[in-house]
Coordinates of C-alpha atoms in Angstrom, one line a residue:
X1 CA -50.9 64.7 11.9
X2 CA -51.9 66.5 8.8
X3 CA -48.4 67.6 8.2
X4 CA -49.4 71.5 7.9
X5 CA -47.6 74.6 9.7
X6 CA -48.0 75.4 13.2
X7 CA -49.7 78.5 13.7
X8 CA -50.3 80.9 17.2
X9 CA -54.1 82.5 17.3
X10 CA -53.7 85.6 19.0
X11 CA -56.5 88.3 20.3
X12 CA -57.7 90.7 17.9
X13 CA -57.2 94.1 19.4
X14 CA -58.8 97.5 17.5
X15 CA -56.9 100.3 18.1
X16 CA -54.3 102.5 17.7
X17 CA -50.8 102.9 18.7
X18 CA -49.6 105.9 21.6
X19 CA -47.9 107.2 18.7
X20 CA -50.5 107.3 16.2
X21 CA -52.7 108.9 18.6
X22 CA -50.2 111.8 19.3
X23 CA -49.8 112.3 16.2
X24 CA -53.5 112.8 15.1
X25 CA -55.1 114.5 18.1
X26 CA -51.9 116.0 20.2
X27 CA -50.7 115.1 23.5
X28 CA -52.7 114.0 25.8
X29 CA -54.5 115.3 28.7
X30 CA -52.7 114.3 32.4
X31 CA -56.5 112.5 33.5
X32 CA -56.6 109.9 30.2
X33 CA -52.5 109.5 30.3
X34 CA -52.6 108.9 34.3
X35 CA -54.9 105.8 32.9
X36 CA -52.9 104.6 30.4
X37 CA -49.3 105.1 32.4
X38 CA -50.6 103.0 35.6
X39 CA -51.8 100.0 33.2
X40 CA -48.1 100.4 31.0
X41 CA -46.4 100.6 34.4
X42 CA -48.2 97.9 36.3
X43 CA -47.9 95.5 33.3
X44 CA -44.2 96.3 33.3
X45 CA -44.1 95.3 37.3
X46 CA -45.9 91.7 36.3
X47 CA -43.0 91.1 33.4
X48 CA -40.2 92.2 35.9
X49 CA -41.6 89.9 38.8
X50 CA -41.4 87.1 36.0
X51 CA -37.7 87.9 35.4
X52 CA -38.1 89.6 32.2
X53 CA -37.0 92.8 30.9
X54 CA -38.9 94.7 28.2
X55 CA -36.3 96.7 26.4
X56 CA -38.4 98.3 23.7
X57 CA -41.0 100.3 25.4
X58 CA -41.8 103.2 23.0
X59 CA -45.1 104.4 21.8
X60 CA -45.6 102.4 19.1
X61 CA -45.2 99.3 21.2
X62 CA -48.7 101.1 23.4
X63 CA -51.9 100.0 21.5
X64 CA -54.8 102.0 23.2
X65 CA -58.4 101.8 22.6
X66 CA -61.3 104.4 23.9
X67 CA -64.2 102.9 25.4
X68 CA -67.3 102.4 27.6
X69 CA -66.8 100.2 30.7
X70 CA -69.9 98.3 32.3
X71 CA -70.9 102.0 34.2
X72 CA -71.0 103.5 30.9
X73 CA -68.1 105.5 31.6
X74 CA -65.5 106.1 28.8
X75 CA -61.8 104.3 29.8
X76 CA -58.7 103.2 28.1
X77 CA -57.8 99.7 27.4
X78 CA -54.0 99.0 26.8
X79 CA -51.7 96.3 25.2
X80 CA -48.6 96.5 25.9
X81 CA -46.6 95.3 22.5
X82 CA -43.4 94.0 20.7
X83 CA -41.3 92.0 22.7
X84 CA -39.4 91.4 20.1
X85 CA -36.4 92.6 22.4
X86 CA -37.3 91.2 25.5
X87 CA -34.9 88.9 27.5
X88 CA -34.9 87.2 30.9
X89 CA -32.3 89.3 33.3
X90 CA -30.3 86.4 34.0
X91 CA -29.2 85.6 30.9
X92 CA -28.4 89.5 29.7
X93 CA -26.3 89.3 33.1
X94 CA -24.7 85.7 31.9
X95 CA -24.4 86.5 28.5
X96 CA -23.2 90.2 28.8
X97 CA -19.4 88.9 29.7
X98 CA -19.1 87.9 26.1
X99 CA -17.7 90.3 24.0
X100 CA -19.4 89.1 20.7
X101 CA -22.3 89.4 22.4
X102 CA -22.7 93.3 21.8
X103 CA -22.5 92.9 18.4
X104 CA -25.1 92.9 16.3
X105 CA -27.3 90.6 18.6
X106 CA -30.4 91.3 21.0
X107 CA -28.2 92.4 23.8
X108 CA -26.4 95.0 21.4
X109 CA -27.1 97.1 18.4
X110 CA -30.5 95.9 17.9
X111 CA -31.7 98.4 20.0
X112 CA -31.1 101.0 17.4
X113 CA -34.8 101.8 16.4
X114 CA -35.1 102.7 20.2
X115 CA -32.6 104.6 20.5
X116 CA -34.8 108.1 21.7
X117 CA -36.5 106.4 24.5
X118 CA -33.4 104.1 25.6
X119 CA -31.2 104.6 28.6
X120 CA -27.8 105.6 28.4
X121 CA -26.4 102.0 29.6
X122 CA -28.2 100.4 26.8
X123 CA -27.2 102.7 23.7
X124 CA -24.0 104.5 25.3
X125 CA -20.4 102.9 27.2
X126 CA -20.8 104.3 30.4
X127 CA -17.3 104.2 32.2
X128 CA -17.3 100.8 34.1
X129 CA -19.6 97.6 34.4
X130 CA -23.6 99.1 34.3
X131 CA -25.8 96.4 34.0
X132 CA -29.6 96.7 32.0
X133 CA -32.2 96.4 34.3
X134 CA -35.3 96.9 35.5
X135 CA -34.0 100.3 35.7
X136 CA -33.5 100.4 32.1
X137 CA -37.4 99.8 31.2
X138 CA -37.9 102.6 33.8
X139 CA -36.4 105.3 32.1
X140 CA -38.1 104.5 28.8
X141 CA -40.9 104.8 30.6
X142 CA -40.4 108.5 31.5
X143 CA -39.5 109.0 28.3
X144 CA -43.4 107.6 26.9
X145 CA -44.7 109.6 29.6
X146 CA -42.6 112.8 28.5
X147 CA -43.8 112.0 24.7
X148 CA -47.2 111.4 25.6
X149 CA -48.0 115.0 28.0
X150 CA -45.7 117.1 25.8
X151 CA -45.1 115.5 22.5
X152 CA -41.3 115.2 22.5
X153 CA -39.7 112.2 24.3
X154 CA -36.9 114.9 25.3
X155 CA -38.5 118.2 25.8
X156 CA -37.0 121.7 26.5
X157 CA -38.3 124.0 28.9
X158 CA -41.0 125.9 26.8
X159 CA -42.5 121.9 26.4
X160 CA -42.5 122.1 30.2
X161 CA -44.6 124.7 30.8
X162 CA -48.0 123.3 31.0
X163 CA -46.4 120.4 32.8
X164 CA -48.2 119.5 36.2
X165 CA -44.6 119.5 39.2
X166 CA -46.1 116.4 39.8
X167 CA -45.7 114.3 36.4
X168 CA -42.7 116.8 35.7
X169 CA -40.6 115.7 39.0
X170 CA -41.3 111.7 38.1
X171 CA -40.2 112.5 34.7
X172 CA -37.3 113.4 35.7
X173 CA -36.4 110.7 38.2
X174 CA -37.4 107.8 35.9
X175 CA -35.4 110.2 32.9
X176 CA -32.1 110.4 35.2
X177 CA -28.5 109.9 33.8
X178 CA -27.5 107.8 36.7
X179 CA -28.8 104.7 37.3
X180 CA -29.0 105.7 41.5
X181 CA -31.0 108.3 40.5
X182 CA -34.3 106.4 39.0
X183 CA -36.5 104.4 40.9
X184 CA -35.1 101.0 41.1
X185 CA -38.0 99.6 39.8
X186 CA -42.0 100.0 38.9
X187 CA -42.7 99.4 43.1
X188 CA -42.1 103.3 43.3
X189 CA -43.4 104.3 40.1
X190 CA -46.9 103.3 41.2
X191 CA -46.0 105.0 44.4
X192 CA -45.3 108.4 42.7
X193 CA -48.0 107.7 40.1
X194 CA -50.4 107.8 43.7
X195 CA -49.4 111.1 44.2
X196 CA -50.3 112.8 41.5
X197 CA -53.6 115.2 42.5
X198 CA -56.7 113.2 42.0
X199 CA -55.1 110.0 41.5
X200 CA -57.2 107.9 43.8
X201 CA -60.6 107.4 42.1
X202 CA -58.9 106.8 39.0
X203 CA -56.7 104.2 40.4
X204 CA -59.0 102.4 42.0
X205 CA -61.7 102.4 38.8
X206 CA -58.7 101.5 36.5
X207 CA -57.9 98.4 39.0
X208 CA -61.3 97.6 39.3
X209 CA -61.4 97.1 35.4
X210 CA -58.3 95.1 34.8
X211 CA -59.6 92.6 37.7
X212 CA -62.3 92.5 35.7
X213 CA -60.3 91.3 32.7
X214 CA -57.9 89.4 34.1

């Protein structure tokens, strides 16, 4: 009525980006990652179950924040950022017949800035019709968690030393060339993410809290 601009009021969150963190104190330890990685990838699961893909998972779209939870223990709160890219499936699959539409639009090229965390079908021509999926947010994902324990979103085998066989073997199955090779989708990733060695308590304290906030 007063004829001024609309405006969107969004939570103020004080933290810092996965990337900003990496780069001041190092990669992280496999306890505080295991944290952030079952928020990212059960935050990822909610967006798919809406019919969206992310497409720009990287670590400087984690925003992560250190501190005490109502026990007085110290924990990791998480944002999951920039959509900027995201898209419901349905239309990428409707739209991707178009020719024009890899050019220069949010199904193509855009991508770019992504490009060390992206999956092949997204920022290469695989022979024959591949479709983006919720595949496609899964190997960026493996790719965060690579960057995140080791420091490199591709690392060589000296990086891979000090890597648990757990984290290193999901890795590796979210990171694969083929698309038959990943887990379909984040179902399975929470399932490997239970495996890892003392994955329990964590998993159920880290649920408790985002009940809590939800």
């Amino acid at each position: 009525e007063q004829k001024t601009r609309p405006y969107v009021v969004m939570e103020y969150f004080d933290g810092q980006t996965l990337a900003e963190l990496v780069a001041k104190q190092g990669p992280l330890a496999p306890e505080d990652w295991f944290e952030i990685a079952w928020c990212l990838a059960r935050a990822l699961q909610t967006v798919h179950n809406r019919g969206v893909l992310h497409r720009s998972l990287r670590p400087g779209s984690v925003l992560l924040r250190r501190e005490k939870n109502a026990e007085g223990l110290n924990c990791w709160r998480v944002k999951l950022l920039d959509t900027g890219l995201s898209l419901k499936r349905a239309v990428i699959h409707a739209s991707a017949s178009n020719p024009a539409a890899g050019v220069q639009t949010a199904l193509g090229r855009s991508v770019a800035r992504t490009i060390a965390y992206a999956p092949p079908e997204v920022v290469s021509r695989p022979k024959g019709q591949v479709w983006v999926g919720p595949h496609s947010d899964v190997y960026n994902f493996g790719r965060v968690c690579a960057f995140a324990l080791m420091g490199r979103p591709d690392p060589d085998s000296a990086d891979r030393v000090i890597l648990d066989d757990a984290w290193g073997k999901l890795i590796d199955d979210c990171t694969a060339w083929t698309i038959g090779g990943r887990p379909p989708n984040f179902g399975p990733v929470l399932d490997r993410l239970a495996q890892v060695p003392g994955s329990n308590d964590r998993i159920s304290r880290v649920e408790s809290e985002l009940y809590d906030i939800a």
